[in-house]
Structure formats: structure tokens, C-alpha cells
XYZ file of C-alpha atoms in Angstrom:
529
model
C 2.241 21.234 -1.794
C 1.245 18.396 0.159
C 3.948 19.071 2.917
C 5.652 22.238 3.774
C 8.911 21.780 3.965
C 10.872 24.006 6.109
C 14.079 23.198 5.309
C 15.665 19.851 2.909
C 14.550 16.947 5.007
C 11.664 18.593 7.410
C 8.403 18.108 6.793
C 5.094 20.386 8.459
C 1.755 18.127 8.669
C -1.461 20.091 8.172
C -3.616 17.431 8.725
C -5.692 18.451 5.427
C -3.297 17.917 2.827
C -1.279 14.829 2.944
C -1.093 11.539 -0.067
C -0.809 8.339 0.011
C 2.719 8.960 -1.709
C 3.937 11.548 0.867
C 2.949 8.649 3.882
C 5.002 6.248 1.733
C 7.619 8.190 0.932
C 8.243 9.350 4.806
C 8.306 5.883 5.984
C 11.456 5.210 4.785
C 12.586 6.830 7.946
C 15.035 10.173 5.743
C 12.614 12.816 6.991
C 11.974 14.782 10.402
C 8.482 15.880 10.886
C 6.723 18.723 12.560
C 3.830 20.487 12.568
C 2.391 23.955 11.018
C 1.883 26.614 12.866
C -1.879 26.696 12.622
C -2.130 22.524 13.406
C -0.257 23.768 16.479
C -2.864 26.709 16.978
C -5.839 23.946 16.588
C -4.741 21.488 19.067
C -4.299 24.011 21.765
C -7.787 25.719 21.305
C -9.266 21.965 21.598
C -7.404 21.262 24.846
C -8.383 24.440 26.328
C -12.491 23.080 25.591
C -11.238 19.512 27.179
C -9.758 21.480 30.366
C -12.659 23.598 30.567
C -14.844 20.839 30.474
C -13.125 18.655 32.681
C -12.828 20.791 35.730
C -16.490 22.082 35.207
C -17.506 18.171 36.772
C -20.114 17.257 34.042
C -19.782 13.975 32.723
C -18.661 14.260 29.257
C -17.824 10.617 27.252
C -14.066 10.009 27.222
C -12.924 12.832 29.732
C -14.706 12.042 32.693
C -16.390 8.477 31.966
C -15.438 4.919 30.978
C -15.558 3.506 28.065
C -18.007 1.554 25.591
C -20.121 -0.496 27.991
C -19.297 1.840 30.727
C -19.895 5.261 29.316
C -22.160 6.072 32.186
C -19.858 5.488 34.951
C -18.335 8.551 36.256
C -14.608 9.360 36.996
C -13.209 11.548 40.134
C -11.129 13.937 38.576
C -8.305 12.717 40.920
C -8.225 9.151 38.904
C -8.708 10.760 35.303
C -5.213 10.060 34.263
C -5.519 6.628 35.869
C -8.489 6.155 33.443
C -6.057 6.924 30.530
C -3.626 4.777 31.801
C -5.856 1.602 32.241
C -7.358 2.859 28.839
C -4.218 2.467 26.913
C -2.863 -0.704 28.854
C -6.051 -2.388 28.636
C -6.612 -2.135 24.989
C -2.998 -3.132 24.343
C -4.238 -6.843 23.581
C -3.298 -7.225 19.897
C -1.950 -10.767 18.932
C 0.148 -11.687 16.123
C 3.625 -10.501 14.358
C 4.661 -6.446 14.525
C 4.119 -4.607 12.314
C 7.696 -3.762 10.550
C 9.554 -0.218 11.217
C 8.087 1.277 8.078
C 4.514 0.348 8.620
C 5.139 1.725 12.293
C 6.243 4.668 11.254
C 3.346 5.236 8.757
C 0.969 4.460 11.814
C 2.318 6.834 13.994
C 2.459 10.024 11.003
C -1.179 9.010 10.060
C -2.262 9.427 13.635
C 0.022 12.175 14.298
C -1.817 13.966 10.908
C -4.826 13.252 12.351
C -4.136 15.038 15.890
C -3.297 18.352 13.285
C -6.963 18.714 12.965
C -7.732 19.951 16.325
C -10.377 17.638 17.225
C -8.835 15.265 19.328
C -8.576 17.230 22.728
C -4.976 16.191 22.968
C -2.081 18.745 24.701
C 0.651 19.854 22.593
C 3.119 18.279 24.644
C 1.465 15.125 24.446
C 1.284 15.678 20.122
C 5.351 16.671 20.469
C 6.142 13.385 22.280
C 4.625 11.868 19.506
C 6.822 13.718 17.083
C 10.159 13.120 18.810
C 9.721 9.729 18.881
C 9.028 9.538 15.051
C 11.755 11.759 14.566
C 14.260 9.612 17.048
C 13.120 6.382 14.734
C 11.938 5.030 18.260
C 8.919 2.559 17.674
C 6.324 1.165 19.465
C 6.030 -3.222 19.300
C 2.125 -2.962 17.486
C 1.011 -6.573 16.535
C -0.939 -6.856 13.669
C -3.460 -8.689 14.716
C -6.859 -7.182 16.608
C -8.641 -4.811 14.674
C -11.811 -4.844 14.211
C -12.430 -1.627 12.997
C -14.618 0.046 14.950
C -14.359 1.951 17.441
C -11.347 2.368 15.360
C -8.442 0.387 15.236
C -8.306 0.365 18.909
C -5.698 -2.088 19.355
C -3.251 -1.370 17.084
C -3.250 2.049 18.145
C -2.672 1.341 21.839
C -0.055 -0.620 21.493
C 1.204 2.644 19.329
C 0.642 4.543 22.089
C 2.104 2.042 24.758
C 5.635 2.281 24.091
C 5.643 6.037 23.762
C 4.188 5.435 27.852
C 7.413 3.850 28.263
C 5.686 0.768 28.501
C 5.098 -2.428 26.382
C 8.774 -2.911 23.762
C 9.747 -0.258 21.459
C 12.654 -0.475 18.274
C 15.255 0.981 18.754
C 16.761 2.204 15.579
C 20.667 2.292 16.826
C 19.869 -1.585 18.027
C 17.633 -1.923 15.543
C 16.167 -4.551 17.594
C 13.072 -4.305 20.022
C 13.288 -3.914 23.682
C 11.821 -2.315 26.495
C 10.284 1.028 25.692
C 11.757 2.934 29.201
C 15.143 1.564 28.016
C 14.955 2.601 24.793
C 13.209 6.033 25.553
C 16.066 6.346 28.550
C 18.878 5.822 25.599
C 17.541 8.446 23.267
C 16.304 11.051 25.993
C 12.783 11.395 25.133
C 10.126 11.805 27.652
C 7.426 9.614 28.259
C 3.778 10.251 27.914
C 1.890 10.736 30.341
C -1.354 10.908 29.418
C -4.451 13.639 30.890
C -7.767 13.902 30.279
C -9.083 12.074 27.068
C -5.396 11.461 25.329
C -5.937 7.719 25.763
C -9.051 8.216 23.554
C -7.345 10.823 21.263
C -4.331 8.610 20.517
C -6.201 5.584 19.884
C -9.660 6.164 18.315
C -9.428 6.437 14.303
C -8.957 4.546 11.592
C -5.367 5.049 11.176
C -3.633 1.388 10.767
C -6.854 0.301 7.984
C -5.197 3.344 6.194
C -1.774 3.317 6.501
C -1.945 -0.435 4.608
C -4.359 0.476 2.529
C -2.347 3.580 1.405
C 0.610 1.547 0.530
C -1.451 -0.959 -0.811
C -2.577 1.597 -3.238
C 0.965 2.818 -3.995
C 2.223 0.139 -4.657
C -0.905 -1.258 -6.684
C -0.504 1.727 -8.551
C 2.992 0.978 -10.027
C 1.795 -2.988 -10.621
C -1.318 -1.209 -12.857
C 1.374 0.567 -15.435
C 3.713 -2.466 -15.428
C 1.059 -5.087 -16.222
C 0.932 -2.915 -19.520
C 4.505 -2.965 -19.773
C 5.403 -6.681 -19.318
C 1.929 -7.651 -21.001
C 3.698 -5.628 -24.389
C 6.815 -7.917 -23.779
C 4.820 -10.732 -23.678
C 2.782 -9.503 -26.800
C 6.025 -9.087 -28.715
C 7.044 -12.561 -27.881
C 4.074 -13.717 -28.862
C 3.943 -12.126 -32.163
C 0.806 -10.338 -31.506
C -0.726 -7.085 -32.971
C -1.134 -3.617 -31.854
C -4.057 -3.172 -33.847
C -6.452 -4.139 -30.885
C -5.305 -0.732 -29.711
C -6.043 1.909 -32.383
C -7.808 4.766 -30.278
C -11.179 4.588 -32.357
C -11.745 1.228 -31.084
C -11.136 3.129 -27.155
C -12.695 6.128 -27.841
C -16.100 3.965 -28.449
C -15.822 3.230 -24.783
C -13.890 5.681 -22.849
C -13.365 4.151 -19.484
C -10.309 6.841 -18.357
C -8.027 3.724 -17.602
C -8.704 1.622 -20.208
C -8.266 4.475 -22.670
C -4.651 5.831 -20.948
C -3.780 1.500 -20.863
C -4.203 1.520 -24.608
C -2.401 4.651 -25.461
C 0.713 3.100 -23.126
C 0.212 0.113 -25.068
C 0.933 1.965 -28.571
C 3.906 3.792 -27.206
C 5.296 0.498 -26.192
C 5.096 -1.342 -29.376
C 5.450 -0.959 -32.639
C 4.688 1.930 -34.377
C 6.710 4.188 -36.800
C 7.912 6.609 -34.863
C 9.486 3.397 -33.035
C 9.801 0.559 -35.083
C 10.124 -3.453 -33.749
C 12.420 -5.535 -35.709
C 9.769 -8.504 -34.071
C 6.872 -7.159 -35.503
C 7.827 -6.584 -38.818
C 9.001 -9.717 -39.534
C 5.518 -11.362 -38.742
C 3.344 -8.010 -39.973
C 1.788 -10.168 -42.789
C 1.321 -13.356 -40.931
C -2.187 -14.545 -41.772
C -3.318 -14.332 -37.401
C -6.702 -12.317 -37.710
C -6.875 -11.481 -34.024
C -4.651 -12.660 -30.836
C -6.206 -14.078 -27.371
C -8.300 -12.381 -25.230
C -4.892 -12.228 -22.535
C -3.260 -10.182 -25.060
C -6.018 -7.998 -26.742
C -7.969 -7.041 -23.893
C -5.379 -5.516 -22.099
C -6.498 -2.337 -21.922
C -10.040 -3.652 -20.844
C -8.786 -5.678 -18.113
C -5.510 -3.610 -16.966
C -7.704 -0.523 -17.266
C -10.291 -1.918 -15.263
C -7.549 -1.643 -12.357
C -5.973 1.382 -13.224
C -9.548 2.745 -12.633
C -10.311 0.936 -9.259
C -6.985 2.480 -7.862
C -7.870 6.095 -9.014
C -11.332 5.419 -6.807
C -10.032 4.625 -4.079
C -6.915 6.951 -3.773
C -10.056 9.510 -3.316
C -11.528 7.752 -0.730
C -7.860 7.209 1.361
C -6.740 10.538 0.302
C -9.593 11.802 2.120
C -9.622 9.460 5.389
C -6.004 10.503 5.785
C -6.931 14.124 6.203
C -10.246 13.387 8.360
C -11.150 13.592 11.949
C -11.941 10.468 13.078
C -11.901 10.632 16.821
C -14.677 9.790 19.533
C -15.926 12.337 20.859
C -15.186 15.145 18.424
C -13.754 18.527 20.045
C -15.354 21.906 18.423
C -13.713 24.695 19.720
C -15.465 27.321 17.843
C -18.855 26.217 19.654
C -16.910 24.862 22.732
C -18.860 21.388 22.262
C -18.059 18.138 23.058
C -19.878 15.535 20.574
C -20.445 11.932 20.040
C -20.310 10.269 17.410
C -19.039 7.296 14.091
C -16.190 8.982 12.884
C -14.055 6.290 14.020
C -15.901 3.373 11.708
C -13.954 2.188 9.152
C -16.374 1.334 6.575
C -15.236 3.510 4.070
C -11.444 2.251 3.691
C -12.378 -1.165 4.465
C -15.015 -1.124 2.252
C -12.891 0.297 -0.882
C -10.179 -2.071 0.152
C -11.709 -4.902 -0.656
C -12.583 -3.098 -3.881
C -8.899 -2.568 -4.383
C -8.174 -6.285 -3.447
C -10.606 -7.370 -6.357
C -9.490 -4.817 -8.765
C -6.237 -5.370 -8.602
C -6.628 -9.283 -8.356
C -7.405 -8.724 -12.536
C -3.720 -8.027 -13.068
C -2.322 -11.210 -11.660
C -5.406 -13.417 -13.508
C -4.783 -12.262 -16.519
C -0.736 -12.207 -16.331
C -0.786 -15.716 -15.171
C -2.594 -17.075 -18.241
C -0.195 -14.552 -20.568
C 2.609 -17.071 -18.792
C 1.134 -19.952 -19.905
C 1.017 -18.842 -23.239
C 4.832 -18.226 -23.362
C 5.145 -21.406 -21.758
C 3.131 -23.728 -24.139
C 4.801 -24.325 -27.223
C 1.294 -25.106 -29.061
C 0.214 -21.761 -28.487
C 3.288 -20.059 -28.452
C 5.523 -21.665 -31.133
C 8.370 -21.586 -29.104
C 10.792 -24.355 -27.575
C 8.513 -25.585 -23.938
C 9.184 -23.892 -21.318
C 11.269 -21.371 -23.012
C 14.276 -23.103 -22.989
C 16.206 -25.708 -25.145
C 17.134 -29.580 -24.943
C 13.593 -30.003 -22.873
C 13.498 -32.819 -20.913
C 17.147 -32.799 -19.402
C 15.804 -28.797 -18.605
C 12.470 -27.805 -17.071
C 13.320 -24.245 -17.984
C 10.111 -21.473 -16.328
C 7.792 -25.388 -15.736
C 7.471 -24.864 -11.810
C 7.431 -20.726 -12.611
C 4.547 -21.094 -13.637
C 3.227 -23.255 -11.226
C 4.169 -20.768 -8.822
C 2.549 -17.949 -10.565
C -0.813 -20.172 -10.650
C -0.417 -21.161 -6.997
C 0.217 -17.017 -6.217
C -3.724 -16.506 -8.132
C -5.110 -19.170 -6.843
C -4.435 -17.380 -3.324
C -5.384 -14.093 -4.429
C -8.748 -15.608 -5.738
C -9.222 -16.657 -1.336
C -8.715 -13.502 -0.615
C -10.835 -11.327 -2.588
C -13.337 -12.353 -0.178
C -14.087 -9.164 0.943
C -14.106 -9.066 4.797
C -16.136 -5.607 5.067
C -19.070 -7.968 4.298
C -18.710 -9.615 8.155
C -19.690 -7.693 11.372
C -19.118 -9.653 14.770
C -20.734 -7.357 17.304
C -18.164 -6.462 20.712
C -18.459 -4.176 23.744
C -21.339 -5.907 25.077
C -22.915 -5.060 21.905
C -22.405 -1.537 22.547
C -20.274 -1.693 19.270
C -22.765 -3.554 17.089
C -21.451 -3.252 13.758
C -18.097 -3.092 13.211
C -16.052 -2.710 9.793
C -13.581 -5.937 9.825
C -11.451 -2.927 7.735
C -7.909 -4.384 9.707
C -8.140 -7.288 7.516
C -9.478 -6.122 4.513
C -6.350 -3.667 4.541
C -3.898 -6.551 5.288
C -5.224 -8.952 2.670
C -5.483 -6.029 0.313
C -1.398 -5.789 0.525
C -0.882 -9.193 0.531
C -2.341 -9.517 -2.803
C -0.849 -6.869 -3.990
C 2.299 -8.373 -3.261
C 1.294 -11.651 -4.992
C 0.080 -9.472 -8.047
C 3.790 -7.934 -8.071
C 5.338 -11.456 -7.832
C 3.730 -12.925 -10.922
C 3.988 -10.330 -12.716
C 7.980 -10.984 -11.784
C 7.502 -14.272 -13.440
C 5.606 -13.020 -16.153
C 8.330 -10.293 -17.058
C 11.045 -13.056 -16.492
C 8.903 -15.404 -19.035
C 8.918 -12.718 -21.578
C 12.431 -11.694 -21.667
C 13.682 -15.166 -22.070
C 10.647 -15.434 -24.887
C 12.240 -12.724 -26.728
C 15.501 -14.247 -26.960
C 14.380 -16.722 -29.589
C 13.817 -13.811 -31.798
C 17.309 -12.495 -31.565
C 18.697 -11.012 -33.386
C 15.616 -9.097 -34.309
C 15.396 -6.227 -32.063
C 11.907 -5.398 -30.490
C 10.727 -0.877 -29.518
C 14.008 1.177 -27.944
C 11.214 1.010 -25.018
C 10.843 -2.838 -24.422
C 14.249 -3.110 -25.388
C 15.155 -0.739 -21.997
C 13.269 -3.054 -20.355
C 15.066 -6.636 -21.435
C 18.416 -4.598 -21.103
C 17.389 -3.874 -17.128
C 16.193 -7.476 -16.798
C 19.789 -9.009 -17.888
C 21.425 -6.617 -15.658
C 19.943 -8.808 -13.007
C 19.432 -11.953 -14.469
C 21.483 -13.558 -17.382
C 19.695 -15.338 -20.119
C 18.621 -18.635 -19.061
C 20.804 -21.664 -21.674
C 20.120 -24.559 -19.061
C 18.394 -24.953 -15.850
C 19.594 -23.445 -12.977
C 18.123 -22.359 -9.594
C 15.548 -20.189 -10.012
C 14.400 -18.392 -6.776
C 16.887 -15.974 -6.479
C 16.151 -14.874 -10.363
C 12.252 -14.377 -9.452
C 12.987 -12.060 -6.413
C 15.699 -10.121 -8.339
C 13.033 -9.130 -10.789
C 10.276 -9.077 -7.966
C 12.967 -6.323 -6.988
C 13.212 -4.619 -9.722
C 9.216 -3.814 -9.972
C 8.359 -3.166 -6.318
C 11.381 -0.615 -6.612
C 9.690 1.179 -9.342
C 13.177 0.621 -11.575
C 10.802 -1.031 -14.587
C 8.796 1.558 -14.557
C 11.469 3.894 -14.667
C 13.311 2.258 -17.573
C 10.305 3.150 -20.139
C 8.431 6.168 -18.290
C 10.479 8.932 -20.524
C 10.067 7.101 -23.933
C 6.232 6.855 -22.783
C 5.813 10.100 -22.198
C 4.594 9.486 -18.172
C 6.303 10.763 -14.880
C 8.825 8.350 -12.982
C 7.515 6.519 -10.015
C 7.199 7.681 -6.660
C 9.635 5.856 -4.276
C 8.205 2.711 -2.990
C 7.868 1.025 0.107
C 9.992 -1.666 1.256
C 8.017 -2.873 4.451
């Protein structure tokens, strides 16, 4: 199991075996962590190295020295937790909105994972602070702005740090407001840290806030990956299209895993025998050799995606559980060691992968919208709806959708291609992985919203072929849809419609409608951040 739970809402961190769904899932704020036994075990044998070291009086990096540019300067034992102090408060200089409770929360597990290694040199008390201020819902103000990825995301994770110093603002969950962290510590009667030899280092050196976003980015990006296929089958009904592109021998030629498993959830969407459309039979002899490229190459293009989120779920699965500090503690060999854990080239990196992966859905679900929308390609009344002209019907919809793209398209820039050397140069490559991770979730949430559009285009596409019934699948779908939104007769205002449905797929309800008639697993709960 990825957690341990030890009894119906506690969950034990090992520090090796945590997912992006278990971060997302615990974010909600439902769930008291702790840690196992042997993550306990493994921090303590690392502090005793860091104690031994520190009263032996050889300079070691990050117990006894400064920092980056000043590695070589030397530190009195008397003014080591100074050191950490001035660390922390120094590197506090983020800019920019907070990041929301949930994403907080996220921040503080991954780091709080990461400490479960044993690497970091950190005391056990320090590590149970942490934990009782997750477990309070007390949390620190971190901007989200700073980062640039190496030596970790130093800024964000000070200001993480910060408020659990009693310093800096911290949320208070019974306000649920910000204000100072002593107050709020004071009103939920947990202890501040005070931090000893190397804890400034060990609570802010890692990669943790590139891969908190980037894990929900992938959650979530996950979910938009099976509903393009759903709401691309509504559209395809509408549309009078053809399943035929589907028919596995034309997949099996060119296996791609996603593209294959796209094209299977395709044919257990639509029609078939073993689930009939009313639609579909009514147009099965129509004398259309072969639909558009937005509607055949589905499983090419949605695949494509499906595929770029399986890669990187290996490579965040796998930062999550890694050691990432500066210096490393080994306290099998007693060492002390230097080194790049910290650089967050590998989530940034696959990031902006995911940004341009996932970018695909949107593209292609856009131009499905104008197809609905355009009565020469479509056949049906402009707009989708009737007496055009005194209605506008899904018009500025769609302009909405292409304006959502069209932003997506700046931002699959990737930014892990820029380096701005800092520290004096000490830190002369650095990852830019803070924004790659933020960008990467802001498109996904623009992918999610057109697809909204798309889904809303669709349904109200369908409803020229009533009464003609389409699969019991897609017909789960429309049935959700109308719980929501009625069926659109004249124009009316249209905002509140789009995040209704916007709703509905972020939530994973969609999904949910069709997963048993697919034959898939219901999704994991999302994250509302």
C-alpha cells in the first residue's frame, strides 16, 4: 500500500512509497499523518551523525558554514542556531499570491515525506512539529513566486518553514483566514520550531513545491486524458461520424499503449452491438467515406497524452520518494556529502513535457467545437441553437475555448530551457522547474475548461437528434450534463453553465458516469486548489 494506515483516517509516510494520488488525495485536509516506525528510526540515526559532527569542530557545509557564496566561512558553535535562523528568514523573499490551503498542505507532506528518508540531519522533534502543524490544518503564508529551482525551491520552502518558526503569517483553519503565525500557533498549542544545526538546510533544500504542482498537474491531467475520449465520442455522435476509424487491426499496426487503450474506450463508447446508438443507425449507410482528422484521430492525438502522463507519473512518482537535500546524511558510513540532489531538472524538465502533451487535448477539442458550431460542416442549426440571429447560442463559447488554446500555445514554452545563474554564480545552472510546474497546471486547467465547452457543445448537438437515443454510456453522460444545465431553447447567460460543467470534470463525476459501462476504475478524488 502506498500509506499505512493505522487506523480510518491516519496515514504513516515511508518516504519510499507515496503517489501522486495519495499527495492529492491528503490535501483535502480529512487525514492525520504520521510517520512509520522505521522513518522515525532513520531520522534519528542521521541526527546523531549531524551532532557528532557538529561538536567534533570541523567545518562541514550546512552545519557549521554559510551558505552558497559563503560555504567557506566558519560558524562558532555558539551562533549555529542563529545561522538557521538568518537561514530561514533570509530566504523567506518569495513575491507573489499564496499558495492556497491545499497546495500548502501538499508542500508541507512532500517535504515532510522527504525528511522520512533519513538524509536530512533533521531532529525528530523538529520532523513532529512539522506533523502537528499539518495535522492542526495550521499553514504557513508561501508566495508563489521565487523559485528558481536550484538549490531547490529555496524560497518557497522557507517561507514553509517560517510560519512553523512562529514567524512570517500562517492560516488558520478555525479563522480560515491568515494571520500571524505566533498567534495562530498560540491558539492551537503547537510549539514553535526552533531550529539546530542544519534544519534550516533540511527543511528547505529539495525540490518539493516543482512537485507538489506538478503532481496535481498530473492528476488532474490524467482525468482530462480519459474525458477528451469521452466528450470527443459525444461530439462524434453529434456529428454523425463512424467508429470504424477504431477497429483494433488498424491500432494493433501501431501499438502506442495510449493510443491503443484511447481506441478501445472509444469502441465501448459508441456504437457497437452489444450497445447499440439509435444516432448511428440512422446514418449507418450515409455515403461519408471517412470523418475529419478531429474526429478520427482521436486515439492518435488523445493517446499521444495519455502516454506523456504515464512518463512522467514515473519520473514524479520517483522525485516524491527521493532524497533531495544538500548535503546528504549517510549514517551507515557516518558521512557528510555534497552534492545536486536538490536540482530540479528532472520534474521541470518532464513538466514542460506534460505542459505540451497535454496542450494536444485542448487543440484538438477546440477545433471538434467548431465543427458542432458550423452548420456547413456540421449540418446543424449555427451555433446549436434555433431562430439564429435574435440567439447567438455557444458563438462567444467558442471564442472562449479558442482564446483558452491560444494561451496554452504561450505557455508550452518550456521554461526548463532558461538558466539565469544566482549565488554569485555559485549556483550556475539552475532548473526554472517553479514555473514550468505552475504553467504546467495552468494549462491543465485551460485544457479542463474547453473541454467544458466542448462537452456543453455536444450535449446541446445531440438534442437535434432527439428522439433518437445515442450508447446507455453517452447517454449517462448527457443525463449528468442536464442535471446541471438545462437544454439551451434561447440565449441565456452562459458563464455559470461553463463552470457547472467545468465542475463536473475537474470533480471526476464524468468520468464516473461511464467508467463501469467502460470497463475502467472510477477516478481518484481530485483536487480543488
Amino acid at each position: 500500500m502506498p500509506f499505512s494506515p493505522t487506523h480510518a483516517d491516519v496515514f504513516l509516510l515511508d518516504g519510499e512509497t507515496m503517489t501522486p494520488e495519495d499527495l492529492v488525495m491528503l490535501s483535502h485536509g480529512r487525514h492525520k499523518i504520521d510517520l512509520a516506525s522505521d522513518a522515525w528510526a532513520r531520522i534519528a540515526e542521521s541526527r546523531a551523525v549531524v551532532d557528532a559532527l557538529a561538536s567534533s569542530g570541523k567545518a562541514i557545509y550546512g552545519i557549521n558554514t554559510g551558505f552558497g557564496n559563503f560555504a567557506t566561512v566558519v560558524i562558532p558553535n555558539d551562533q549555529l542556531s542563529e545561522l538557521q535562523v538568518n537561514l530561514i528568514t533570509s530566504h523567506s523573499a518569495g513575491m507573489g499570491p499564496p499558495l492556497s490551503p491545499a497546495r500548502t498542505r501538499m508542500l508541507l507532506l512532500l517535504r515532510i515525506n522527504v525528511l522520512a528518508k533519513g538524509f536530512s540531519g533533521i531532529r525528530p522533534v523538529t520532523v513532529q512539529c512539522m506533523l502537528d502543524a499539518f495535522n492542526a490544518g495550521c499553514l504557513s503564508y508561501v508566495p508563489e513566486q521565487g523559485t528558481v529551482g536550484a538549490s531547490g525551491d529555496l524560497a518557497p520552502l522557507a517561507h514553509l518553514a517560517l510560519g512553523m518558526m512562529g514567524m512570517g503569517k500562517m492560516y488558520d483553519p478555525e479563522l480560515q483566514a491568515f494571520d500571524e503565525a505566533s498567534e495562530v500557533l498560540k491558539r492551537h498549542g503547537l510549539t514553535p520550531i526552533q531550529p539546530g544545526a542544519k534544519e534550516g538546510l533540511a527543511m528547505i533544500n529539495g525540490t518539493q513545491f516543482i512537485t507538489s504542482h506538478g503532481a496535481e498537474a498530473l492528476v488532474r491531467a490524467a482525468n482530462v486524458v480519459k474525458l477528451a475520449d469521452v466528450i470527443g465520442a459525444l461530439s462524434l455522435e453529434a456529428l454523425e461520424g463512424t467508429p470504424r476509424a477504431f477497429d483494433p487491426k488498424i491500432h494493433a499496426a501501431r501499438p502506442h499503449t495510449g493510443q491503443v487503450a484511447s481506441a478501445a474506450r472509444l469502441r465501448a463508447l459508441l456504437h457497437a452491438p452489444e450497445h447499440p446508438s439509435e444516432i448511428f443507425a440512422a446514418h449507418i449507410d450515409c455515403a461519408r467515406v471517412q470523418d475529419s482528422y478531429t474526429l478520427r484521430c482521436m486515439p492518435q492525438v488523445h493517446g499521444m497524452a495519455a502516454d506523456t502522463v504515464a512518463m512522467v507519473r514515473g519520473v514524479l512518482t520517483t522525485e516524491m520518494n527521493s532524497g533531495t537535500d544538500n548535503p546528504m546524511v549517510f549514517s551507515e558510513t557516518g558521512e557528510v556529502i555534497s552534492g545536486g540532489n536538490f536540482h530540479g531538472e528532472y520534474p521541470a524538465k518532464f513538466l514542460d513535457y506534460l505542459t505540451i502533451g497535454v496542450h494536444e487535448v485542448a487543440s484538438i477539442s477546440e477545433r471538434r467545437v467548431e465543427r458542432l458550431l458550423n452548420p456547413t460542416l456540421s449540418g446543424l442549426p449555427a451555433f446549436l441553437v434555433d431562430q439564429g440571429g435574435l440567439n447567438s447560442g455557444f458563438m462567444i463559447a467558442h471564442c472562449t475555448a479558442a482564446a483558452l488554446v491560444s494561451e496554452n500555445k504561450q505557455m508550452c514554452m518550456p521554461a526548463s530551457v532558461d538558466s539565469i545563474p544566482t549565488s554569485a554564480a555559485k549556483e550556475d545552472h539552475v532548473s526554472m522547474g517553479g514555473w514550468a510546474a505552475r504553467k504546467c497546471l495552468k494549462v491543465v486547467e485551460n485544457v479542463e475548461r474547453v473541454l467544458a465547452i466542448e462537452l456543453l457543445a455536444a450535449v446541446q448537438a445531440l438534442e437535434f437528434h432527439r428522439p433518437k437515443k445515442s450508447t446507455a454510456a453517452l447517454e449517462r453522460v448527457v443525463a449528468l450534463v442536464r442535471s446541471r444545465v438545462p437544454r439551451y431553447t434561447r440565449d441565456r447567460f452562459m458563464a455559470p453553465d461553463m463552470e457547472a460543467v467545468h465542475d463536473l470534470i475537474r470533480t471526476g463525476a464524468v468520468w464516473n458516469a461511464v467508467a463501469e459501462l467502460v470497463g475502467e476504475p472510477r477516478a481518484s478524488e481530485l483536487v480543488h486548489a
